[in-house]
CSV table of C-alpha atoms in Angstrom, one decimal:
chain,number,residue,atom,x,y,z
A,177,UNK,CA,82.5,37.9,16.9
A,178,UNK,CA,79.0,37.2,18.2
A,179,UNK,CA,76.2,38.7,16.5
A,180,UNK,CA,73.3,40.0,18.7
A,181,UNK,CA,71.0,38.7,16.0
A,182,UNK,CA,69.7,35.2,16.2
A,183,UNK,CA,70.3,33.3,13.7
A,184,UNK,CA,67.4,31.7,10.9
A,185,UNK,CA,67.6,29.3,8.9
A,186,UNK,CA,67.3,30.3,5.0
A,187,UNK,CA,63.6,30.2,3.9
A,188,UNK,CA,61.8,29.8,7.6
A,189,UNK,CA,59.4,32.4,8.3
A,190,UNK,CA,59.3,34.9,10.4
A,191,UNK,CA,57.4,34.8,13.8
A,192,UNK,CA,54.7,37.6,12.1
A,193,UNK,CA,54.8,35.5,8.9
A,194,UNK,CA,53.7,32.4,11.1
A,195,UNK,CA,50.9,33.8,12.3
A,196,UNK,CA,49.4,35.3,9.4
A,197,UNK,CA,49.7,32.0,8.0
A,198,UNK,CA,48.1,30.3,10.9
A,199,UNK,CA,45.2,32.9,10.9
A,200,UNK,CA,44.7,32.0,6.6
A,201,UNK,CA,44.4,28.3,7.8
A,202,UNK,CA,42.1,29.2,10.7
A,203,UNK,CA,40.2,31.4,7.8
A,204,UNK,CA,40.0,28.6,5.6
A,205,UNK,CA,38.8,26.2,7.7
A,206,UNK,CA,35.9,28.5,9.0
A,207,UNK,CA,34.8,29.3,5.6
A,208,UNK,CA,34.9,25.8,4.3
A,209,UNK,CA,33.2,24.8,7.7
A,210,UNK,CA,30.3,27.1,6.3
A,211,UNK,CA,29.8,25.9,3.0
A,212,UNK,CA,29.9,22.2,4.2
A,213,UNK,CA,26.9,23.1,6.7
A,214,UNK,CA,25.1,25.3,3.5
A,215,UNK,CA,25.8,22.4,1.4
A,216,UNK,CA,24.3,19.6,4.0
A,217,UNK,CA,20.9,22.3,4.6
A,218,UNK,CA,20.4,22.9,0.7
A,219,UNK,CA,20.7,18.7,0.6
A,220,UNK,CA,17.9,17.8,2.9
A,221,UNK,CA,15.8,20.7,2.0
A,222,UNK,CA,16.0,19.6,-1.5
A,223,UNK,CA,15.5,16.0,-0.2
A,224,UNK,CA,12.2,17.1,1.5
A,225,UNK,CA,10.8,19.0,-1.3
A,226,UNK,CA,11.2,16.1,-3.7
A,227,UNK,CA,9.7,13.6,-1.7
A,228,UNK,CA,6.5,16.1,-0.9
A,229,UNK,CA,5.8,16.8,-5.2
A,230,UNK,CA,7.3,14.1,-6.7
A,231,UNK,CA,4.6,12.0,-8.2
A,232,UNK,CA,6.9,8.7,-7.4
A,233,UNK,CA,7.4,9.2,-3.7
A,234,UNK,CA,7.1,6.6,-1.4
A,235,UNK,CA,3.3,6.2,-0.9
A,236,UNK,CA,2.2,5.4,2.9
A,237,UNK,CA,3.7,4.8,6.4
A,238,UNK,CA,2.8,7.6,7.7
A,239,UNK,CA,2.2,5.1,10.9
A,240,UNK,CA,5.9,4.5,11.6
A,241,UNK,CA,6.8,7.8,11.9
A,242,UNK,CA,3.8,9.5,13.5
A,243,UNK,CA,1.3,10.1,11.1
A,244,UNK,CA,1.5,10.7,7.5
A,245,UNK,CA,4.0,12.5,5.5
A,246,UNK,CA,4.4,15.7,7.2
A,247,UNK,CA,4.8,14.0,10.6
A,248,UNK,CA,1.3,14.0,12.5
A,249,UNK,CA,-1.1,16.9,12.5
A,250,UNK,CA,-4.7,17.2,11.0
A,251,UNK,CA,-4.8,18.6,8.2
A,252,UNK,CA,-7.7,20.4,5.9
A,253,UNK,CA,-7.1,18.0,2.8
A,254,UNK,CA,-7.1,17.0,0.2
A,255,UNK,CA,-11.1,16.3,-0.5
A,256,UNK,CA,-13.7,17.0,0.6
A,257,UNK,CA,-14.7,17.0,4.4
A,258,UNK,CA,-17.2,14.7,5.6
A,259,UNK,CA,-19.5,15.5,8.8
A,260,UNK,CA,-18.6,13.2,11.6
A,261,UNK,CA,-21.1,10.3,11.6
A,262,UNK,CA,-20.0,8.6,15.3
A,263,UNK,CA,-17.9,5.9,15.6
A,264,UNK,CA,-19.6,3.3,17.8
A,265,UNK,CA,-19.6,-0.1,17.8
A,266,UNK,CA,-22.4,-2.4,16.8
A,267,UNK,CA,-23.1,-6.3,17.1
A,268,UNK,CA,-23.3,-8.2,14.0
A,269,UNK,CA,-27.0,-7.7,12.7
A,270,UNK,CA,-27.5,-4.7,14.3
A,271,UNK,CA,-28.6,-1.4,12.0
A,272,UNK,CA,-25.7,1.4,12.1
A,273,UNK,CA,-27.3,5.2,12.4
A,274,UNK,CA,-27.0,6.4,8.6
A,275,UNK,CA,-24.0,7.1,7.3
A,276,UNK,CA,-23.1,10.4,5.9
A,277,UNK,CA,-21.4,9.3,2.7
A,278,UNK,CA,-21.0,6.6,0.1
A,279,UNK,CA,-18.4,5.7,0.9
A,280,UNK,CA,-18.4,6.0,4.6
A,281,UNK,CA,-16.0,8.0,6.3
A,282,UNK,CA,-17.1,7.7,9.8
A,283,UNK,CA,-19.9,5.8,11.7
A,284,UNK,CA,-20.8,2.6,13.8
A,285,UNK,CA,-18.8,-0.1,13.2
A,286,UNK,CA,-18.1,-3.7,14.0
A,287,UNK,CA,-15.5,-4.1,17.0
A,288,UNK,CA,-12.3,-6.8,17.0
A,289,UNK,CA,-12.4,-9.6,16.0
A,290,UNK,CA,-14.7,-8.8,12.6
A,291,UNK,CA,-12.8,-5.4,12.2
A,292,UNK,CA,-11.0,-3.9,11.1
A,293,UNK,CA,-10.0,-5.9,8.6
A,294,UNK,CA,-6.8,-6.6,7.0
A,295,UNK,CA,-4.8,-4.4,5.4
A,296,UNK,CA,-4.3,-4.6,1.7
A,297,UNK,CA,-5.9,-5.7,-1.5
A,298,UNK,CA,-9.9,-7.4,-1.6
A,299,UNK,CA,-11.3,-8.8,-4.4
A,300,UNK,CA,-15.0,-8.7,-2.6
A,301,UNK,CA,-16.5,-5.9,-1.3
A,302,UNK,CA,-16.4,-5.2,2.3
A,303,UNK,CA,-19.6,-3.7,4.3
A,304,UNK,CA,-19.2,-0.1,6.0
A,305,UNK,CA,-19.0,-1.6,9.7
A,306,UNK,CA,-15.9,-3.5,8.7
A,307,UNK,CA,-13.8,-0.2,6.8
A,308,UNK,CA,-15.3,2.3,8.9
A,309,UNK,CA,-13.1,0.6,12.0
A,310,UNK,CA,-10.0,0.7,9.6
A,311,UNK,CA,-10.4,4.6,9.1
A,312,UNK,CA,-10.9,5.1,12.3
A,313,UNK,CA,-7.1,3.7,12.7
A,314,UNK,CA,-5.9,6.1,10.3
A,315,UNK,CA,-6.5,3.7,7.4
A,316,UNK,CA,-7.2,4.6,4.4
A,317,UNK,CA,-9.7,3.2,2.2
A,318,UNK,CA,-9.8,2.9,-1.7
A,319,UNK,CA,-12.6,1.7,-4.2
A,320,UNK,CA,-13.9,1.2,-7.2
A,321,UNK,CA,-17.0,1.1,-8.9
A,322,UNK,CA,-16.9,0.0,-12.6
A,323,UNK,CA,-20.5,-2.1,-13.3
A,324,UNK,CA,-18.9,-2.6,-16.7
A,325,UNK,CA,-15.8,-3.8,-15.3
A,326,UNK,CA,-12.1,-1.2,-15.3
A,327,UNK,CA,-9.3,-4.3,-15.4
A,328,UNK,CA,-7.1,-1.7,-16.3
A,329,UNK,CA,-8.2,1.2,-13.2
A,330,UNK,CA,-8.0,-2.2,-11.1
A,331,UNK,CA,-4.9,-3.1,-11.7
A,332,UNK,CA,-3.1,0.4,-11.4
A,333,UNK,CA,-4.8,0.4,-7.8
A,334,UNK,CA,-3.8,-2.8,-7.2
A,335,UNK,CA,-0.3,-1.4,-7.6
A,336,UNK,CA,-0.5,1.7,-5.7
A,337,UNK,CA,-2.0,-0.4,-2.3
A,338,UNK,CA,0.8,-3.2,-2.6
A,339,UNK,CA,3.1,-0.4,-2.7
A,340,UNK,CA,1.5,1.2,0.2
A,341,UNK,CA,1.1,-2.0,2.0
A,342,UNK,CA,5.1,-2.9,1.6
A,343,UNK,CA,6.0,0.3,3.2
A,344,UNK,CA,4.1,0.0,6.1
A,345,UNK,CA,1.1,1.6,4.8
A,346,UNK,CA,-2.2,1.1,6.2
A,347,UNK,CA,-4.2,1.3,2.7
A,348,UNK,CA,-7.0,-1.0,1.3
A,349,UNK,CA,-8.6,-1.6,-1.8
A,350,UNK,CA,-12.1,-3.0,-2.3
A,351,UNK,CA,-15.1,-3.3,-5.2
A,352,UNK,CA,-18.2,-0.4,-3.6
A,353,UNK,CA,-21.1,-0.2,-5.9
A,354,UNK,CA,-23.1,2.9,-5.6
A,355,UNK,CA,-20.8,5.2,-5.5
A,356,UNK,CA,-21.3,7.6,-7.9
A,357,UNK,CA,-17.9,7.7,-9.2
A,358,UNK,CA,-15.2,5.1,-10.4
A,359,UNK,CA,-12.6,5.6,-7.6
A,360,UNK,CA,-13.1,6.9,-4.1
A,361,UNK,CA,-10.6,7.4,-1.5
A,362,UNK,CA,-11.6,7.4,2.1
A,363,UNK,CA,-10.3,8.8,5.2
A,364,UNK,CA,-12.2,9.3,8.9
A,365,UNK,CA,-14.0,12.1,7.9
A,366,UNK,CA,-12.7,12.9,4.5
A,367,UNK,CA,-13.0,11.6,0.8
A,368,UNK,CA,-11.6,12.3,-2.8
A,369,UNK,CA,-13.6,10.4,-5.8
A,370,UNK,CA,-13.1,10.8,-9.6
A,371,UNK,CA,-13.9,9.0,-13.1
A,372,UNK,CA,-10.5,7.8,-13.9
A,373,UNK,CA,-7.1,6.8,-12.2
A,374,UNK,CA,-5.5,9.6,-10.9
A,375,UNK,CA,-2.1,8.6,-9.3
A,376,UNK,CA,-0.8,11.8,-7.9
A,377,UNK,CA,-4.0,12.3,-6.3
A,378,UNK,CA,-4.8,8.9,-4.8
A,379,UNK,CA,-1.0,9.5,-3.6
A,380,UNK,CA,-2.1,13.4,-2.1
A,381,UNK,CA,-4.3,11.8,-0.7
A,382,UNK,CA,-3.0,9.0,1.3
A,383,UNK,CA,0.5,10.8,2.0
A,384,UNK,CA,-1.7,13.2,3.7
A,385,UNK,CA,-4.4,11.6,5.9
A,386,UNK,CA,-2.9,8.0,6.5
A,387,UNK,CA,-2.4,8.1,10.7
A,388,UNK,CA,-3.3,11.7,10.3
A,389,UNK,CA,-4.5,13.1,13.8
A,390,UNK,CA,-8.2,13.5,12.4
A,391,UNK,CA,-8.4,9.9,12.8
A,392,UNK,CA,-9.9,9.2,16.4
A,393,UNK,CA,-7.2,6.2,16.6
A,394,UNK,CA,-4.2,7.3,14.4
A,395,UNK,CA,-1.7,4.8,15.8
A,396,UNK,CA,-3.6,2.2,15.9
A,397,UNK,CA,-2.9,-0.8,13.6
């Protein structure tokens, strides 16, 4: 005789079984949906840190990306701040107005074709109206000074602007007498000197000011 029970096949849940194990999948997939997206925020945050304070980070470029490390923006440092000298340009022969550091950091300059000058490594010095145009662009500028001769300081610059230069960087490196000190770094309006080669802070440095917006020119080449 007919039962008024359906039948079920041994071992196949129930319809209130089904769901409950439809709602631990949905569960599960929530909660591993979470940790994924905790996971992939705690990885670029990480990411981020470690390129901002770890001494080896990729020095330069800020140009490519819109302005230094952090993106654009002017910031307050590092160094010390410079009064604003002008930024005119001068014919060849002409006197520039005095500049306001040695280094300079701002000031009259020579126009294109004479500057600015080429990015990179120079083995002769180079006169304020040709640099000057180079910071303007959001360059940055490094010397050194060593009337006894620094192979050593040389060569670890040397380094530091090839590096910069590969990635896009728009860093120089020059012999300045009269400085005062054995290594300056130069920014429009800005500048860092010290008596020995300091790689984190050359790299503090550039990371922060290279196309920084206190240049008058920051995307400039």
């Amino acid at each position: 005789m007919a039962s008024g029970t359906p039948n079920r096949s041994p071992g196949r849940p129930t319809p209130s079984q089904a769901r409950a194990a439809r709602r631990v999948r949905r569960h599960r997939r929530k909660r591993l949906i979470r940790y994924g997206s905790a996971i992939a925020i705690a990885t670029v945050s990480f990411i981020f840190i470690i390129g901002l304070f770890l001494p080896g980070a990729s020095l330069g470029g800020g140009g490519q990306s819109g302005g230094g490390l952090f993106g654009g923006g002017a910031p307050d440092g590092p160094g010390e701040r410079i009064d604003e000298a002008g930024r005119g340009h001068i014919s060849v022969g002409a006197a520039p107005d005095p500049y306001t550091s040695v280094p300079a950091t701002s000031g009259q300059h020579y126009a294109s074709p004479l500057a600015p000058v080429r990015w990179g490594v120079h083995n002769d010095a180079l006169e304020p109206e040709e640099y000057v145009h180079n910071l303007e662009h959001g360059g940055i500028a490094i010397f050194y000074d060593c009337p006894d001769g620094c192979d050593l300081i040389r060569q670890q610059l040397t380094d530091l602007v090839d590096e910069a230069v590969k990635n896009g960087g728009k860093v120089l490196l020059a012999p300045h007498s009269g400085t005062g000190a054995t290594v300056s770094v130069a920014a429009w309006t800005f500048i860092d000197q010290f008596d020995f080669f300091d790689e984190d802070r050359i790299r503090a440095f550039v990371n922060s000011h290279e196309s920084s917006e206190n240049a008058p020119e920051p995307f400039a080449r």
